[in-house]
């Protein structure tokens, strides 16, 4: 049925359903375009202890918004610009407002932060941005950042700059699972 996650009752219902069926945490998409946050209310509600009252972390959906969903293949609605040092700092300072929440997931005192399309960020910008964010995290009292990326589209050279991978199911093929998780050999 219809629901609006800006309504506390809807978020409570979602949290109750998640808990009932064993979902222990949420990963919220994080939208950041040229220094501005978009669609941010739900993780901010959760960070303050409002419903759904579950642990969470962010996944930066770092793609431009365009009107391809409308069937048109042209027209960028919101461009994805990665900026330079001052923009990285501004972005991190916003993230820090969520990282400090008791509900935000940390591993070894590192806030967990996922990047959807790490391979879309120019390599030199990505390396500089991650180094800066890790430095800022330490300045804020964390032990760094725990970076998770979607397994697709990542140059091998960048793999040693991350802590974990996750699967994005619509892009995961049966062949991927056969390569990563070969069928067990059953003795005769």
Coordinates of N, CA and C in Angstrom, one line a residue:
X1 N 0.8 -1.2 0.0 CA 0.0 0.0 0.0 C 0.8 1.3 0.0
X2 N 0.2 2.4 0.0 CA 0.8 3.7 0.0 C 1.5 3.9 1.4
X3 N 2.7 4.5 1.3 CA 3.3 5.0 2.5 C 4.2 6.1 2.2
X4 N 4.4 6.9 3.2 CA 5.3 8.1 3.1 C 6.3 8.1 4.2
X5 N 7.6 7.9 4.0 CA 8.5 7.7 5.0 C 8.8 9.0 5.8
X6 N 8.2 10.1 5.4 CA 8.3 11.3 6.2 C 7.3 11.2 7.4
X7 N 6.4 10.3 7.3 CA 5.5 10.1 8.4 C 6.1 9.1 9.4
X8 N 6.1 9.5 10.7 CA 6.8 8.7 11.7 C 6.1 7.4 11.8
X9 N 4.8 7.3 11.7 CA 4.1 6.0 11.8 C 4.6 5.0 10.7
X10 N 4.8 5.6 9.5 CA 5.3 4.7 8.4 C 6.7 4.2 8.7
X11 N 7.5 5.1 9.2 CA 8.9 4.6 9.5 C 8.9 3.6 10.7
X12 N 8.0 3.8 11.6 CA 7.9 2.8 12.7 C 7.4 1.5 12.2
X13 N 6.4 1.5 11.3 CA 5.9 0.3 10.7 C 7.1 -0.4 9.9
X14 N 7.8 0.4 9.2 CA 9.0 -0.2 8.4 C 10.0 -0.8 9.3
X15 N 10.3 -0.1 10.4 CA 11.3 -0.6 11.4 C 10.8 -1.9 12.1
X16 N 9.5 -1.9 12.4 CA 8.9 -3.1 13.1 C 9.0 -4.3 12.1
X17 N 8.6 -4.1 10.9 CA 8.7 -5.2 9.9 C 10.1 -5.7 9.7
X18 N 11.1 -4.7 9.6 CA 12.5 -5.1 9.5 C 12.9 -6.0 10.7
X19 N 12.6 -5.6 11.9 CA 13.0 -6.3 13.1 C 12.3 -7.7 13.1
X20 N 11.0 -7.7 12.7 CA 10.3 -9.0 12.7 C 10.9 -10.0 11.8
X21 N 11.4 -9.6 10.7 CA 12.0 -10.5 9.7 C 13.5 -10.5 9.7
X22 N 14.1 -10.1 10.7 CA 15.6 -10.3 10.9 C 16.5 -9.2 10.2
X23 N 15.9 -8.1 9.8 CA 16.8 -7.1 9.2 C 17.3 -6.3 10.4
X24 N 18.6 -6.2 10.5 CA 19.2 -5.6 11.7 C 19.7 -4.2 11.5
X25 N 19.8 -3.8 10.2 CA 20.3 -2.4 9.9 C 19.8 -2.0 8.5
X26 N 19.8 -0.7 8.2 CA 19.5 -0.2 6.9 C 20.7 0.5 6.3
X27 N 20.8 0.3 5.0 CA 21.8 1.1 4.2 C 20.9 2.1 3.4
X28 N 21.1 3.4 3.7 CA 20.4 4.4 3.0 C 21.2 5.0 1.9
X29 N 20.6 5.2 0.7 CA 21.3 6.0 -0.3 C 21.5 7.4 0.2
X30 N 22.7 7.9 -0.1 CA 23.1 9.3 0.2 C 23.3 10.0 -1.1
X31 N 22.5 11.1 -1.3 CA 22.6 11.9 -2.5 C 23.2 13.2 -2.3
X32 N 24.3 13.5 -2.9 CA 25.1 14.7 -2.7 C 25.5 15.3 -4.1
X33 N 25.0 16.5 -4.4 CA 25.2 17.0 -5.7 C 25.8 18.5 -5.6
X34 N 27.0 18.6 -6.0 CA 27.6 20.0 -6.0 C 27.4 20.7 -4.7
X35 N 27.7 20.1 -3.6 CA 27.7 20.7 -2.3 C 26.3 20.7 -1.7
X36 N 25.3 20.0 -2.3 CA 24.0 20.1 -1.7 C 23.5 18.6 -1.5
X37 N 22.8 18.4 -0.4 CA 22.2 17.2 -0.1 C 20.8 17.1 -0.7
X38 N 20.4 15.9 -1.1 CA 19.1 15.7 -1.7 C 18.5 14.4 -1.1
X39 N 17.2 14.4 -0.8 CA 16.6 13.2 -0.2 C 17.3 12.7 1.0
X40 N 17.4 13.6 2.0 CA 18.2 13.3 3.2 C 17.4 13.1 4.5
X41 N 16.1 13.4 4.4 CA 15.4 13.4 5.7 C 15.3 12.1 6.5
X42 N 15.2 11.0 5.8 CA 15.0 9.7 6.5 C 16.3 9.3 7.3
X43 N 17.5 9.4 6.6 CA 18.7 9.1 7.5 C 18.9 10.1 8.6
X44 N 18.5 11.3 8.4 CA 18.6 12.3 9.4 C 17.6 12.0 10.6
X45 N 16.4 11.6 10.3 CA 15.5 11.1 11.3 C 16.1 10.0 12.1
X46 N 16.6 9.0 11.4 CA 17.2 7.8 12.1 C 18.4 8.2 13.0
X47 N 19.2 9.2 12.5 CA 20.4 9.6 13.2 C 20.0 10.2 14.6
X48 N 18.8 10.9 14.6 CA 18.4 11.5 15.9 C 17.7 10.6 16.8
X49 N 17.5 9.3 16.4 CA 16.9 8.3 17.2 C 15.4 8.2 17.0
X50 N 14.9 8.9 16.0 CA 13.5 8.7 15.6 C 13.4 7.4 14.8
X51 N 12.1 7.0 14.6 CA 11.9 5.8 13.9 C 12.6 5.8 12.5
X52 N 13.1 4.7 12.0 CA 12.8 3.3 12.4 C 13.7 2.8 13.5
X53 N 14.5 3.6 14.1 CA 15.2 3.2 15.3 C 16.1 2.0 15.1
X54 N 16.8 1.9 14.0 CA 17.7 0.8 13.7 C 19.1 1.3 13.3
X55 N 20.1 0.5 13.5 CA 21.4 0.9 13.0 C 21.4 1.2 11.5
X56 N 22.2 2.1 11.0 CA 22.3 2.4 9.6 C 23.6 2.9 9.2
X57 N 23.8 2.9 7.9 CA 25.0 3.5 7.3 C 24.6 4.1 5.9
X58 N 25.4 4.9 5.3 CA 25.1 5.5 4.0 C 25.8 4.8 2.9
X59 N 25.2 4.9 1.7 CA 25.8 4.5 0.5 C 25.7 5.7 -0.4
X60 N 26.8 6.3 -0.8 CA 26.8 7.4 -1.7 C 26.4 7.0 -3.1
X61 N 25.2 7.4 -3.6 CA 24.8 7.1 -4.9 C 25.4 8.2 -5.8
X62 N 26.6 8.0 -6.2 CA 27.4 9.0 -6.8 C 27.2 9.0 -8.4
X63 N 26.0 9.0 -8.8 CA 25.7 9.1 -10.3 C 25.0 10.4 -10.5
X64 N 25.1 10.9 -11.7 CA 24.2 12.0 -12.1 C 22.8 11.6 -12.2
X65 N 21.9 12.5 -11.9 CA 20.5 12.2 -12.1 C 20.1 12.7 -13.5
X66 N 19.6 11.8 -14.3 CA 19.1 12.2 -15.6 C 17.7 11.7 -15.9
X67 N 17.2 12.0 -17.0 CA 15.8 11.6 -17.2 C 15.7 10.3 -18.0
X68 N 16.6 9.3 -17.8 CA 16.5 8.1 -18.5 C 15.4 7.2 -18.0
X69 N 15.0 7.4 -16.8 CA 13.8 6.7 -16.3 C 12.5 7.1 -17.0
X70 N 12.5 8.2 -17.6 CA 11.3 8.6 -18.3 C 11.3 8.1 -19.8
X71 N 12.4 7.3 -20.1 CA 12.5 6.8 -21.4 C 13.3 7.6 -22.4
X72 N 13.7 8.8 -21.9 CA 14.6 9.7 -22.7 C 16.0 9.4 -22.2
X73 N 16.9 9.5 -23.2 CA 18.3 9.2 -22.8 C 19.2 10.5 -22.8
X74 N 18.5 11.6 -22.7 CA 19.2 12.9 -22.7 C 18.7 13.7 -21.5
X75 N 19.6 14.6 -21.1 CA 19.1 15.6 -20.1 C 19.5 15.2 -18.7
X76 N 20.6 15.9 -18.2 CA 21.0 15.7 -16.8 C 20.2 16.6 -15.9
X77 N 19.5 16.0 -15.0 CA 18.8 16.8 -14.0 C 19.6 17.4 -12.9
X78 N 20.5 16.6 -12.4 CA 21.5 17.0 -11.4 C 22.8 16.3 -11.7
X79 N 23.8 17.2 -12.0 CA 25.2 16.7 -12.4 C 25.9 16.2 -11.1
X80 N 26.8 15.2 -11.3 CA 27.6 14.8 -10.2 C 29.0 15.4 -10.4
X81 N 29.4 16.3 -9.5 CA 30.7 16.9 -9.6 C 31.4 16.6 -8.3
X82 N 32.6 16.2 -8.4 CA 33.3 15.7 -7.2 C 34.1 16.9 -6.5
X83 N 34.4 17.9 -7.2 CA 35.1 19.1 -6.7 C 36.5 18.9 -6.3
X84 N 36.9 19.7 -5.3 CA 38.3 19.7 -4.8 C 38.2 19.8 -3.3
X85 N 39.4 20.0 -2.7 CA 39.5 20.0 -1.2 C 38.4 20.6 -0.5
X86 N 38.0 21.9 -0.8 CA 37.0 22.6 0.0 C 35.6 21.9 -0.1
X87 N 35.3 21.4 -1.3 CA 34.1 20.6 -1.5 C 34.1 19.3 -0.8
X88 N 35.2 18.6 -0.8 CA 35.4 17.4 0.0 C 35.2 17.6 1.5
X89 N 35.7 18.7 2.0 CA 35.6 19.0 3.4 C 34.1 19.3 3.7
X90 N 33.4 20.1 2.9 CA 32.0 20.4 3.1 C 31.2 19.1 3.1
X91 N 31.5 18.2 2.2 CA 30.8 16.9 2.1 C 31.0 16.1 3.4
X92 N 32.3 16.0 3.8 CA 32.6 15.3 5.0 C 31.9 15.8 6.2
X93 N 31.9 17.2 6.4 CA 31.3 17.8 7.5 C 29.9 17.4 7.6
X94 N 29.2 17.4 6.5 CA 27.8 16.9 6.6 C 27.7 15.4 7.0
X95 N 28.6 14.6 6.4 CA 28.6 13.2 6.8 C 28.8 13.0 8.3
X96 N 29.7 13.8 8.8 CA 30.1 13.7 10.2 C 28.9 13.9 11.1
X97 N 27.9 14.8 10.7 CA 26.7 15.0 11.5 C 25.9 13.7 11.7
X98 N 26.0 12.8 10.7 CA 25.4 11.5 10.8 C 26.3 10.4 11.5
X99 N 27.6 10.5 11.1 CA 28.6 9.5 11.7 C 28.5 9.5 13.2
X100 N 28.3 10.7 13.8 CA 28.4 10.8 15.3 C 27.1 10.2 16.0
X101 N 26.1 9.9 15.2 CA 24.9 9.3 15.8 C 25.3 7.9 16.4
X102 N 24.6 7.6 17.5 CA 24.8 6.3 18.1 C 24.2 5.2 17.2
X103 N 23.3 5.6 16.3 CA 22.7 4.6 15.4 C 23.6 4.3 14.2
X104 N 24.5 5.2 13.9 CA 25.4 5.0 12.7 C 26.4 3.9 13.0
X105 N 26.5 3.0 12.0 CA 27.3 1.8 12.2 C 28.8 2.1 12.0
X106 N 29.6 1.7 13.0 CA 31.0 1.8 12.9 C 31.7 0.4 13.1
X107 N 32.8 0.2 12.4 CA 33.6 -1.0 12.5 C 34.9 -0.6 13.0
X108 N 35.4 -1.1 14.1 CA 36.7 -0.7 14.7 C 36.8 0.8 14.8
X109 N 35.8 1.5 15.3 CA 35.7 2.9 15.4 C 35.9 3.7 14.1
X110 N 35.5 3.0 13.0 CA 35.5 3.7 11.7 C 34.0 3.7 11.2
X111 N 33.5 4.9 10.9 CA 32.2 5.0 10.3 C 32.2 4.2 9.0
X112 N 31.1 3.4 8.8 CA 31.0 2.7 7.5 C 30.4 3.6 6.5
X113 N 31.0 3.6 5.3 CA 30.5 4.5 4.2 C 30.7 3.7 2.9
X114 N 29.6 3.5 2.2 CA 29.7 2.8 0.9 C 29.6 3.8 -0.2
X115 N 30.3 3.4 -1.3 CA 30.3 4.2 -2.5 C 29.7 3.3 -3.6
X116 N 28.7 3.7 -4.3 CA 28.0 2.9 -5.2 C 28.8 2.7 -6.5
X117 N 29.3 3.7 -7.1 CA 30.1 3.6 -8.3 C 31.5 4.3 -8.1
X118 N 32.3 3.6 -7.4 CA 33.7 4.1 -7.1 C 34.5 4.3 -8.4
X119 N 34.3 3.4 -9.4 CA 35.0 3.5 -10.7 C 34.5 4.6 -11.5
X120 N 33.5 5.3 -11.2 CA 33.0 6.5 -11.9 C 33.8 7.8 -11.5
X121 N 34.4 7.7 -10.4 CA 35.1 8.9 -9.9 C 36.5 8.9 -10.4
X122 N 37.0 9.9 -11.1 CA 38.3 9.9 -11.6 C 39.4 9.5 -10.5
X123 N 40.3 8.7 -10.9 CA 41.2 8.0 -9.9 C 41.9 9.0 -9.0
X124 N 42.5 10.1 -9.6 CA 43.2 11.1 -8.8 C 42.3 11.8 -7.8
X125 N 41.1 12.1 -8.2 CA 40.1 12.7 -7.3 C 39.7 11.8 -6.2
X126 N 39.4 10.5 -6.6 CA 39.0 9.5 -5.6 C 40.1 9.3 -4.6
X127 N 41.3 9.1 -5.0 CA 42.4 8.9 -4.0 C 42.6 10.1 -3.1
X128 N 42.6 11.3 -3.7 CA 42.7 12.5 -2.9 C 41.5 12.7 -1.9
X129 N 40.3 12.4 -2.4 CA 39.1 12.6 -1.5 C 39.1 11.6 -0.4
X130 N 39.5 10.3 -0.7 CA 39.5 9.3 0.4 C 40.6 9.6 1.4
X131 N 41.7 10.0 0.9 CA 42.8 10.4 1.9 C 42.4 11.5 2.8
X132 N 41.7 12.5 2.2 CA 41.3 13.7 2.9 C 40.2 13.3 3.9
X133 N 39.2 12.5 3.5 CA 38.2 12.0 4.4 C 38.7 11.2 5.5
X134 N 39.6 10.3 5.2 CA 40.2 9.5 6.3 C 41.0 10.4 7.3
X135 N 41.7 11.4 6.8 CA 42.4 12.4 7.7 C 41.3 13.1 8.5
X136 N 40.3 13.6 7.9 CA 39.2 14.3 8.7 C 38.5 13.4 9.7
X137 N 38.3 12.2 9.4 CA 37.7 11.2 10.3 C 38.6 11.1 11.5
X138 N 39.9 11.0 11.3 CA 40.8 10.9 12.5 C 40.8 12.2 13.3
X139 N 40.7 13.3 12.6 CA 40.6 14.6 13.3 C 39.4 14.6 14.2
X140 N 38.3 14.0 13.8 CA 37.1 14.0 14.5 C 37.0 12.8 15.6
X141 N 38.1 12.1 15.7 CA 38.2 11.1 16.8 C 37.9 9.7 16.3
X142 N 37.7 9.5 15.0 CA 37.5 8.1 14.5 C 38.9 7.5 14.2
X143 N 38.9 6.2 14.0 CA 40.1 5.6 13.6 C 40.3 5.6 12.0
X144 N 39.4 6.2 11.3 CA 39.5 6.3 9.9 C 38.1 6.1 9.4
X145 N 37.9 5.6 8.1 CA 36.7 5.3 7.5 C 36.7 3.8 7.1
X146 N 35.6 3.2 7.2 CA 35.5 1.8 6.7 C 34.7 1.9 5.3
X147 N 35.4 1.8 4.2 CA 34.9 2.0 2.9 C 34.4 0.7 2.3
X148 N 33.2 0.7 1.8 CA 32.6 -0.4 1.1 C 32.2 0.0 -0.2
X149 N 32.4 -0.8 -1.2 CA 32.0 -0.4 -2.6 C 31.2 -1.6 -3.2
X150 N 30.4 -1.2 -4.2 CA 29.7 -2.2 -5.0 C 30.7 -2.9 -5.9
X151 N 30.6 -4.2 -6.1 CA 31.6 -5.0 -6.7 C 31.8 -4.7 -8.2
X152 N 30.9 -4.0 -8.8 CA 31.1 -3.8 -10.3 C 31.8 -2.5 -10.6
X153 N 32.5 -2.6 -11.8 CA 33.1 -1.4 -12.3 C 34.2 -0.8 -11.5
X154 N 35.0 -1.6 -10.9 CA 36.1 -1.0 -10.0 C 37.5 -1.4 -10.6
X155 N 38.3 -0.4 -11.0 CA 39.6 -0.8 -11.5 C 40.4 -1.5 -10.4
X156 N 41.2 -2.5 -10.8 CA 42.0 -3.3 -9.8 C 42.9 -2.4 -8.9
X157 N 43.4 -1.3 -9.5 CA 44.4 -0.5 -8.8 C 43.7 0.2 -7.6
X158 N 42.4 0.3 -7.6 CA 41.7 1.0 -6.5 C 41.3 0.0 -5.4
X159 N 41.4 -1.3 -5.6 CA 40.9 -2.3 -4.7 C 41.6 -2.2 -3.3
X160 N 42.9 -1.8 -3.3 CA 43.5 -1.7 -1.9 C 43.2 -0.5 -1.1
X161 N 42.3 0.3 -1.7 CA 41.8 1.5 -0.9 C 40.4 1.3 -0.3
X162 N 40.0 0.1 -0.3 CA 38.6 -0.2 0.3 C 38.7 -1.3 1.3
X163 N 37.7 -1.4 2.1 CA 37.7 -2.4 3.2 C 36.7 -3.6 2.9
X164 N 35.7 -3.4 2.0 CA 34.8 -4.5 1.7 C 34.0 -4.2 0.4
X165 N 33.4 -5.3 -0.1 CA 32.6 -5.2 -1.3 C 31.2 -5.6 -0.9
X166 N 30.2 -5.1 -1.7 CA 28.8 -5.6 -1.6 C 28.3 -5.8 -3.0
X167 N 27.3 -6.7 -3.1 CA 26.6 -7.0 -4.3 C 25.4 -6.1 -4.6
X168 N 25.3 -5.7 -5.8 CA 24.0 -5.0 -6.2 C 23.3 -6.0 -7.0
X169 N 22.3 -6.6 -6.5 CA 21.7 -7.8 -7.0 C 21.2 -7.7 -8.5
X170 N 20.6 -6.6 -8.9 CA 20.2 -6.5 -10.3 C 21.4 -6.7 -11.3
X171 N 22.6 -6.3 -10.9 CA 23.7 -6.4 -11.7 C 24.5 -7.7 -11.5
X172 N 24.1 -8.5 -10.5 CA 24.9 -9.7 -10.2 C 24.3 -10.8 -11.1
X173 N 25.2 -11.5 -11.8 CA 24.7 -12.5 -12.7 C 25.0 -13.9 -12.0
X174 N 24.3 -14.9 -12.5 CA 24.6 -16.3 -12.0 C 26.1 -16.6 -12.2
X175 N 26.7 -16.2 -13.3 CA 28.2 -16.4 -13.5 C 29.0 -15.8 -12.4
X176 N 28.6 -14.7 -11.9 CA 29.4 -14.0 -10.8 C 29.4 -15.0 -9.6
X177 N 28.2 -15.5 -9.3 CA 28.2 -16.4 -8.1 C 29.0 -17.7 -8.4
X178 N 29.0 -18.2 -9.6 CA 29.7 -19.4 -9.9 C 31.2 -19.2 -9.8
X179 N 31.6 -18.0 -10.1 CA 33.1 -17.6 -10.0 C 33.5 -17.4 -8.6
X180 N 32.6 -16.7 -7.8 CA 33.0 -16.4 -6.4 C 32.7 -17.5 -5.5
X181 N 31.5 -18.2 -5.7 CA 31.1 -19.2 -4.8 C 30.9 -20.5 -5.6
X182 N 32.0 -21.2 -6.0 CA 31.8 -22.4 -6.8 C 31.0 -23.5 -6.0
X183 N 30.3 -24.3 -6.8 CA 29.5 -25.4 -6.2 C 30.4 -26.3 -5.4
X184 N 29.9 -26.7 -4.2 CA 30.7 -27.6 -3.4 C 30.8 -29.0 -4.1
X185 N 32.0 -29.6 -3.9 CA 32.2 -30.9 -4.4 C 31.7 -31.9 -3.4
X186 N 30.7 -32.8 -3.9 CA 30.1 -33.7 -3.0 C 30.8 -35.1 -3.2
X187 N 31.4 -35.7 -2.2 CA 32.1 -36.9 -2.4 C 31.1 -38.0 -2.7
X188 N 31.6 -39.0 -3.6 CA 30.7 -40.1 -4.0 C 30.9 -41.3 -3.0

